[in-house]
Amino acid sequence: EAGVVQSPRYKIIEKKQPVAFWCNPISGHNTLYWYLQNLGQGPELLIRYENEEAVDDSQLPKDRFSAERLKGVDSTLKIQPAELGDSAVYLCASSFNSGANVLTFGAGSRLTVL
Amino acid sequence: DAKTTQPPSMDCAEGRAANLPCNHSTISGNEYVYWYRQIHSQGPQYIIHGLKNNETNEMASLIITEDRKSSTLILPHATLRDTAVYYCIVKGNTPLVFGKGTRLSVIA
């Protein structure tokens, strides 16, 4: 079974440029999460989807960040415009549902903003 | 969710048992203790979880004290591939909240 797939693995951009990250969760997993991980810190939740619906986006900086999960499968996280402080690893995870005990994480997308 | 306290780092000799402690003195009755680990350049990986009984699987054992205020993750025979950051998380009905974890270094 394929795990959670994320792309790109690495992205380097100039500040003020847009960037997008893509996530393909495990087949059949209804809940999808985007986490942000700064260097030396644990992951922090940005947004959680139940199928197509964003049910928890309180930590998503909505002035520059947006996310979507069309058809309740793949998801895209976008930053526009990127700032220097956005340099981090963006992790996607999925679970069967929000009450599931186990989250499966992807390898992450490492963003460097110059 | 209750907060957890873990030592920032630990060393363990290869082949020996690694015992990683976690304090969670404010844990509620319906909250579980979860352990994840994160190997360098990878996403976190689930290890084990428990409510109040000790648990064991192919990766590790989880020992929870009777008062549930602390727990210990045990890797019975640590290998170099177990070098990672280990996160202890107390979780109820909310998504996982990660702390800084314990950086375990397994030394040959």
PDB file of C-alpha atoms in Angstrom:
ATOM      1  CA  GLU A   1       0.000   0.000   0.000  1.00  0.00           C
ATOM      2  CA  ALA A   2       1.380   3.377  -0.975  1.00  0.00           C
ATOM      3  CA  GLY A   3       1.841   5.787   1.870  1.00  0.00           C
ATOM      4  CA  VAL A   4       1.030   9.488   1.951  1.00  0.00           C
ATOM      5  CA  VAL A   5       2.683  11.082  -1.055  1.00  0.00           C
ATOM      6  CA  GLN A   6       3.832  14.678  -1.033  1.00  0.00           C
ATOM      7  CA  SER A   7       5.445  16.832  -3.661  1.00  0.00           C
ATOM      8  CA  PRO A   8       7.702  18.581  -4.174  1.00  0.00           C
ATOM      9  CA  ARG A   9      10.151  17.278  -1.592  1.00  0.00           C
ATOM     10  CA  TYR A  10      12.191  20.448  -1.783  1.00  0.00           C
ATOM     11  CA  LYS A  11      11.369  23.939  -3.012  1.00  0.00           C
ATOM     12  CA  ILE A  12      13.499  27.076  -3.023  1.00  0.00           C
ATOM     13  CA  ILE A  13      11.849  30.369  -3.921  1.00  0.00           C
ATOM     14  CA  GLU A  14      12.422  34.080  -3.602  1.00  0.00           C
ATOM     15  CA  LYS A  15      10.329  35.963  -1.071  1.00  0.00           C
ATOM     16  CA  LYS A  16       7.027  37.304  -2.370  1.00  0.00           C
ATOM     17  CA  GLN A  17       6.753  34.422  -4.834  1.00  0.00           C
ATOM     18  CA  PRO A  18       3.875  31.926  -4.645  1.00  0.00           C
ATOM     19  CA  VAL A  19       4.364  28.244  -3.840  1.00  0.00           C
ATOM     20  CA  ALA A  20       2.087  25.227  -3.733  1.00  0.00           C
ATOM     21  CA  PHE A  21       2.400  21.823  -2.099  1.00  0.00           C
ATOM     22  CA  TRP A  22       0.461  18.749  -3.078  1.00  0.00           C
ATOM     23  CA  CYS A  23      -0.606  15.777  -0.988  1.00  0.00           C
ATOM     24  CA  ASN A  24      -2.126  12.429  -1.952  1.00  0.00           C
ATOM     25  CA  PRO A  25      -3.397  10.634   1.167  1.00  0.00           C
ATOM     26  CA  ILE A  26      -3.779   6.921   1.710  1.00  0.00           C
ATOM     27  CA  SER A  27      -6.694   5.519  -0.260  1.00  0.00           C
ATOM     28  CA  GLY A  28      -9.854   5.430   1.834  1.00  0.00           C
ATOM     29  CA  HIS A  29      -8.620   7.905   4.422  1.00  0.00           C
ATOM     30  CA  ASN A  30     -11.291  10.532   4.940  1.00  0.00           C
ATOM     31  CA  THR A  31      -9.336  12.858   7.206  1.00  0.00           C
ATOM     32  CA  LEU A  32      -6.409  14.870   5.937  1.00  0.00           C
ATOM     33  CA  TYR A  33      -4.092  17.131   7.919  1.00  0.00           C
ATOM     34  CA  TRP A  34      -1.511  19.753   7.038  1.00  0.00           C
ATOM     35  CA  TYR A  35       1.177  20.395   9.649  1.00  0.00           C
ATOM     36  CA  LEU A  36       3.989  22.949   9.703  1.00  0.00           C
ATOM     37  CA  GLN A  37       7.334  22.024  11.252  1.00  0.00           C
ATOM     38  CA  ASN A  38       9.956  24.649  12.021  1.00  0.00           C
ATOM     39  CA  LEU A  39      13.542  23.612  12.623  1.00  0.00           C
ATOM     40  CA  GLY A  40      13.992  21.984  16.022  1.00  0.00           C
ATOM     41  CA  GLN A  41      10.277  22.064  16.809  1.00  0.00           C
ATOM     42  CA  GLY A  42       7.478  19.541  16.707  1.00  0.00           C
ATOM     43  CA  PRO A  43       4.860  19.700  13.952  1.00  0.00           C
ATOM     44  CA  GLU A  44       2.024  22.216  14.382  1.00  0.00           C
ATOM     45  CA  LEU A  45      -1.429  21.690  12.893  1.00  0.00           C
ATOM     46  CA  LEU A  46      -2.429  24.142  10.170  1.00  0.00           C
ATOM     47  CA  ILE A  47      -5.676  22.648   8.906  1.00  0.00           C
ATOM     48  CA  ARG A  48      -7.748  19.465   9.098  1.00  0.00           C
ATOM     49  CA  TYR A  49     -10.173  18.188   6.475  1.00  0.00           C
ATOM     50  CA  GLU A  50     -13.030  15.754   6.845  1.00  0.00           C
ATOM     51  CA  ASN A  51     -13.600  14.719   3.240  1.00  0.00           C
ATOM     52  CA  GLU A  52     -13.910  18.033   1.368  1.00  0.00           C
ATOM     53  CA  GLU A  53     -14.713  20.145   4.421  1.00  0.00           C
ATOM     54  CA  ALA A  54     -12.140  22.094   6.382  1.00  0.00           C
ATOM     55  CA  VAL A  55     -13.273  21.420   9.957  1.00  0.00           C
ATOM     56  CA  ASP A  56     -10.343  23.007  11.789  1.00  0.00           C
ATOM     57  CA  ASP A  57      -8.405  25.827  10.146  1.00  0.00           C
ATOM     58  CA  SER A  58      -7.957  28.078  13.157  1.00  0.00           C
ATOM     59  CA  GLN A  59      -4.153  27.923  12.920  1.00  0.00           C
ATOM     60  CA  LEU A  60      -3.973  28.643   9.191  1.00  0.00           C
ATOM     61  CA  PRO A  61      -2.727  32.202   8.471  1.00  0.00           C
ATOM     62  CA  LYS A  62      -5.485  33.070   6.079  1.00  0.00           C
ATOM     63  CA  ASP A  63      -3.951  36.265   4.771  1.00  0.00           C
ATOM     64  CA  ARG A  64      -1.374  34.346   2.759  1.00  0.00           C
ATOM     65  CA  PHE A  65      -2.132  30.645   3.173  1.00  0.00           C
ATOM     66  CA  SER A  66      -4.921  28.735   1.492  1.00  0.00           C
ATOM     67  CA  ALA A  67      -5.779  25.082   1.136  1.00  0.00           C
ATOM     68  CA  GLU A  68      -8.236  22.978  -0.738  1.00  0.00           C
ATOM     69  CA  ARG A  69      -9.250  19.358  -0.953  1.00  0.00           C
ATOM     70  CA  LEU A  70     -11.333  18.942  -4.031  1.00  0.00           C
ATOM     71  CA  LYS A  71     -13.353  15.706  -4.280  1.00  0.00           C
ATOM     72  CA  GLY A  72     -12.179  14.768  -0.807  1.00  0.00           C
ATOM     73  CA  VAL A  73      -8.975  13.071  -1.949  1.00  0.00           C
ATOM     74  CA  ASP A  74      -5.880  15.065  -2.922  1.00  0.00           C
ATOM     75  CA  SER A  75      -5.107  18.352  -1.244  1.00  0.00           C
ATOM     76  CA  THR A  76      -3.111  21.446  -2.105  1.00  0.00           C
ATOM     77  CA  LEU A  77      -1.607  23.963   0.301  1.00  0.00           C
ATOM     78  CA  LYS A  78      -0.681  27.327  -1.172  1.00  0.00           C
ATOM     79  CA  ILE A  79       1.302  30.282   0.118  1.00  0.00           C
ATOM     80  CA  GLN A  80       1.044  33.592  -1.669  1.00  0.00           C
ATOM     81  CA  PRO A  81       3.149  35.609  -1.235  1.00  0.00           C
ATOM     82  CA  ALA A  82       5.827  33.672   0.637  1.00  0.00           C
ATOM     83  CA  GLU A  83       7.830  35.356   3.394  1.00  0.00           C
ATOM     84  CA  LEU A  84      11.236  34.509   4.832  1.00  0.00           C
ATOM     85  CA  GLY A  85       9.586  33.137   7.977  1.00  0.00           C
ATOM     86  CA  ASP A  86       7.651  30.565   5.952  1.00  0.00           C
ATOM     87  CA  SER A  87      10.815  28.509   5.509  1.00  0.00           C
ATOM     88  CA  ALA A  88       9.894  25.189   7.119  1.00  0.00           C
ATOM     89  CA  VAL A  89       8.792  21.646   6.395  1.00  0.00           C
ATOM     90  CA  TYR A  90       5.142  21.223   5.438  1.00  0.00           C
ATOM     91  CA  LEU A  91       3.830  17.798   6.426  1.00  0.00           C
ATOM     92  CA  CYS A  92       0.676  16.121   5.205  1.00  0.00           C
ATOM     93  CA  ALA A  93      -0.972  13.290   7.132  1.00  0.00           C
ATOM     94  CA  SER A  94      -4.106  11.217   6.754  1.00  0.00           C
ATOM     95  CA  SER A  95      -6.254   8.931   8.869  1.00  0.00           C
ATOM     96  CA  PHE A  96      -9.339   6.801   8.313  1.00  0.00           C
ATOM     97  CA  ASN A  97     -11.402   9.370  10.180  1.00  0.00           C
ATOM     98  CA  SER A  98     -10.902  12.049  12.819  1.00  0.00           C
ATOM     99  CA  GLY A  99     -11.436   9.546  15.603  1.00  0.00           C
ATOM    100  CA  ALA A 100      -8.804   7.157  14.284  1.00  0.00           C
ATOM    101  CA  ASN A 101      -5.880   6.418  16.562  1.00  0.00           C
ATOM    102  CA  VAL A 102      -3.143   6.504  13.972  1.00  0.00           C
ATOM    103  CA  LEU A 103      -2.062   9.217  11.588  1.00  0.00           C
ATOM    104  CA  THR A 104       0.152   8.348   8.642  1.00  0.00           C
ATOM    105  CA  PHE A 105       2.488  11.135   7.618  1.00  0.00           C
ATOM    106  CA  GLY A 106       4.153  11.883   4.340  1.00  0.00           C
ATOM    107  CA  ALA A 107       7.854  12.703   4.092  1.00  0.00           C
ATOM    108  CA  GLY A 108       7.131  16.429   3.932  1.00  0.00           C
ATOM    109  CA  SER A 109       7.923  19.315   1.615  1.00  0.00           C
ATOM    110  CA  ARG A 110      10.871  21.435   2.682  1.00  0.00           C
ATOM    111  CA  LEU A 111      10.466  25.099   1.721  1.00  0.00           C
ATOM    112  CA  THR A 112      13.318  27.572   1.674  1.00  0.00           C
ATOM    113  CA  VAL A 113      12.436  31.221   1.091  1.00  0.00           C
ATOM    114  CA  LEU A 114      15.363  33.447   0.109  1.00  0.00           C
TER     115      LEU A 114
ATOM    116  CA  ASP B   1      -5.239  18.174  25.868  1.00  0.00           C
ATOM    117  CA  ALA B   2      -2.812  17.577  28.700  1.00  0.00           C
ATOM    118  CA  LYS B   3       0.763  18.718  28.214  1.00  0.00           C
ATOM    119  CA  THR B   4       3.741  16.400  28.347  1.00  0.00           C
ATOM    120  CA  THR B   5       7.296  16.821  29.596  1.00  0.00           C
ATOM    121  CA  GLN B   6      10.162  14.886  28.030  1.00  0.00           C
ATOM    122  CA  PRO B   7      13.943  15.148  28.384  1.00  0.00           C
ATOM    123  CA  PRO B   8      15.400  16.957  25.370  1.00  0.00           C
ATOM    124  CA  SER B   9      17.949  14.268  24.591  1.00  0.00           C
ATOM    125  CA  MET B  10      19.135  10.794  25.546  1.00  0.00           C
ATOM    126  CA  ASP B  11      21.865   8.394  24.471  1.00  0.00           C
ATOM    127  CA  CYS B  12      21.632   4.623  24.314  1.00  0.00           C
ATOM    128  CA  ALA B  13      24.184   1.970  23.429  1.00  0.00           C
ATOM    129  CA  GLU B  14      23.328  -0.200  20.463  1.00  0.00           C
ATOM    130  CA  GLY B  15      21.741  -3.476  21.542  1.00  0.00           C
ATOM    131  CA  ARG B  16      20.669  -2.140  24.918  1.00  0.00           C
ATOM    132  CA  ALA B  17      17.150  -1.194  25.937  1.00  0.00           C
ATOM    133  CA  ALA B  18      16.184   2.444  25.427  1.00  0.00           C
ATOM    134  CA  ASN B  19      13.802   3.749  28.082  1.00  0.00           C
ATOM    135  CA  LEU B  20      12.216   7.078  27.193  1.00  0.00           C
ATOM    136  CA  PRO B  21      10.274   8.789  29.985  1.00  0.00           C
ATOM    137  CA  CYS B  22       7.306  11.120  29.694  1.00  0.00           C
ATOM    138  CA  ASN B  23       5.437  13.063  32.348  1.00  0.00           C
ATOM    139  CA  HIS B  24       1.775  13.928  31.829  1.00  0.00           C
ATOM    140  CA  SER B  25       0.519  14.810  35.285  1.00  0.00           C
ATOM    141  CA  THR B  26      -2.614  16.622  34.045  1.00  0.00           C
ATOM    142  CA  ILE B  27      -3.890  13.788  31.880  1.00  0.00           C
ATOM    143  CA  SER B  28      -7.672  13.321  31.876  1.00  0.00           C
ATOM    144  CA  GLY B  29      -9.498  10.041  32.202  1.00  0.00           C
ATOM    145  CA  ASN B  30     -10.439   9.805  28.534  1.00  0.00           C
ATOM    146  CA  GLU B  31      -7.045  10.807  27.135  1.00  0.00           C
ATOM    147  CA  TYR B  32      -4.678   8.310  25.607  1.00  0.00           C
ATOM    148  CA  VAL B  33      -0.885   8.361  25.592  1.00  0.00           C
ATOM    149  CA  TYR B  34       0.588   8.179  22.092  1.00  0.00           C
ATOM    150  CA  TRP B  35       4.174   7.818  20.964  1.00  0.00           C
ATOM    151  CA  TYR B  36       5.451   8.824  17.551  1.00  0.00           C
ATOM    152  CA  ARG B  37       8.992   9.099  16.294  1.00  0.00           C
ATOM    153  CA  GLN B  38      10.577  11.135  13.538  1.00  0.00           C
ATOM    154  CA  ILE B  39      13.682   9.952  11.795  1.00  0.00           C
ATOM    155  CA  HIS B  40      15.760  12.620  10.087  1.00  0.00           C
ATOM    156  CA  SER B  41      14.148  13.947   6.876  1.00  0.00           C
ATOM    157  CA  GLN B  42      11.035  11.824   7.331  1.00  0.00           C
ATOM    158  CA  GLY B  43       7.556  12.476   8.657  1.00  0.00           C
ATOM    159  CA  PRO B  44       6.523  11.290  12.121  1.00  0.00           C
ATOM    160  CA  GLN B  45       5.787   7.594  12.439  1.00  0.00           C
ATOM    161  CA  TYR B  46       3.289   6.045  14.848  1.00  0.00           C
ATOM    162  CA  ILE B  47       4.802   3.678  17.411  1.00  0.00           C
ATOM    163  CA  ILE B  48       2.241   2.742  20.045  1.00  0.00           C
ATOM    164  CA  HIS B  49      -0.549   4.093  22.232  1.00  0.00           C
ATOM    165  CA  GLY B  50      -2.362   3.157  25.425  1.00  0.00           C
ATOM    166  CA  LEU B  51      -4.962   4.275  27.941  1.00  0.00           C
ATOM    167  CA  LYS B  52      -4.001   2.685  31.250  1.00  0.00           C
ATOM    168  CA  ASN B  53      -2.775  -0.822  30.589  1.00  0.00           C
ATOM    169  CA  ASN B  54       0.718  -1.617  29.437  1.00  0.00           C
ATOM    170  CA  GLU B  55       0.950  -2.221  25.718  1.00  0.00           C
ATOM    171  CA  THR B  56       3.424  -4.050  23.500  1.00  0.00           C
ATOM    172  CA  ASN B  57       3.780  -4.360  19.752  1.00  0.00           C
ATOM    173  CA  GLU B  58       6.519  -5.295  17.335  1.00  0.00           C
ATOM    174  CA  MET B  59       8.220  -1.937  17.731  1.00  0.00           C
ATOM    175  CA  ALA B  60       8.087  -1.141  21.423  1.00  0.00           C
ATOM    176  CA  SER B  61       6.470  -1.471  24.829  1.00  0.00           C
ATOM    177  CA  LEU B  62       4.548   1.236  26.639  1.00  0.00           C
ATOM    178  CA  ILE B  63       4.461   1.260  30.415  1.00  0.00           C
ATOM    179  CA  ILE B  64       1.910   3.608  32.010  1.00  0.00           C
ATOM    180  CA  THR B  65       2.005   4.194  35.763  1.00  0.00           C
ATOM    181  CA  GLU B  66      -1.048   3.290  37.778  1.00  0.00           C
ATOM    182  CA  ASP B  67      -1.928   6.940  38.405  1.00  0.00           C
ATOM    183  CA  ARG B  68      -1.381   7.603  34.665  1.00  0.00           C
ATOM    184  CA  LYS B  69       0.746  10.648  35.397  1.00  0.00           C
ATOM    185  CA  SER B  70       3.775   9.294  33.590  1.00  0.00           C
ATOM    186  CA  SER B  71       4.769   6.667  31.074  1.00  0.00           C
ATOM    187  CA  THR B  72       7.858   5.048  29.594  1.00  0.00           C
ATOM    188  CA  LEU B  73       8.456   3.928  26.046  1.00  0.00           C
ATOM    189  CA  ILE B  74      10.802   0.969  25.865  1.00  0.00           C
ATOM    190  CA  LEU B  75      12.742  -0.063  22.776  1.00  0.00           C
ATOM    191  CA  PRO B  76      14.022  -3.470  23.936  1.00  0.00           C
ATOM    192  CA  HIS B  77      17.096  -3.732  21.691  1.00  0.00           C
ATOM    193  CA  ALA B  78      17.967  -0.356  20.223  1.00  0.00           C
ATOM    194  CA  THR B  79      19.660  -0.226  16.830  1.00  0.00           C
ATOM    195  CA  LEU B  80      21.295   2.643  14.978  1.00  0.00           C
ATOM    196  CA  ARG B  81      18.116   2.965  12.926  1.00  0.00           C
ATOM    197  CA  ASP B  82      16.212   3.888  16.093  1.00  0.00           C
ATOM    198  CA  THR B  83      18.055   7.208  16.249  1.00  0.00           C
ATOM    199  CA  ALA B  84      15.222   9.734  16.007  1.00  0.00           C
ATOM    200  CA  VAL B  85      13.136  12.311  17.860  1.00  0.00           C
ATOM    201  CA  TYR B  86      10.504  10.587  19.983  1.00  0.00           C
ATOM    202  CA  TYR B  87       7.277  12.431  20.752  1.00  0.00           C
ATOM    203  CA  CYS B  88       5.016  11.602  23.686  1.00  0.00           C
ATOM    204  CA  ILE B  89       1.512  12.978  23.090  1.00  0.00           C
ATOM    205  CA  VAL B  90      -1.578  12.957  25.245  1.00  0.00           C
ATOM    206  CA  LYS B  91      -4.663  12.989  23.094  1.00  0.00           C
ATOM    207  CA  GLY B  92      -8.384  13.115  23.638  1.00  0.00           C
ATOM    208  CA  ASN B  93     -10.832  13.999  20.886  1.00  0.00           C
ATOM    209  CA  THR B  94      -8.601  16.599  19.283  1.00  0.00           C
ATOM    210  CA  PRO B  95      -5.847  16.273  16.671  1.00  0.00           C
ATOM    211  CA  LEU B  96      -2.321  15.395  17.692  1.00  0.00           C
ATOM    212  CA  VAL B  97      -0.397  18.215  19.378  1.00  0.00           C
ATOM    213  CA  PHE B  98       3.364  17.685  19.238  1.00  0.00           C
ATOM    214  CA  GLY B  99       5.919  19.023  21.682  1.00  0.00           C
ATOM    215  CA  LYS B 100       9.663  19.098  21.077  1.00  0.00           C
ATOM    216  CA  GLY B 101      10.163  15.450  21.959  1.00  0.00           C
ATOM    217  CA  THR B 102      13.283  13.577  23.025  1.00  0.00           C
ATOM    218  CA  ARG B 103      16.174  13.209  20.635  1.00  0.00           C
ATOM    219  CA  LEU B 104      17.436   9.640  21.077  1.00  0.00           C
ATOM    220  CA  SER B 105      20.915   8.902  19.804  1.00  0.00           C
ATOM    221  CA  VAL B 106      21.825   5.218  19.550  1.00  0.00           C
ATOM    222  CA  ILE B 107      25.565   4.817  19.743  1.00  0.00           C
ATOM    223  CA  ALA B 108      27.560   1.914  18.292  1.00  0.00           C
TER     224      ALA B 108
END
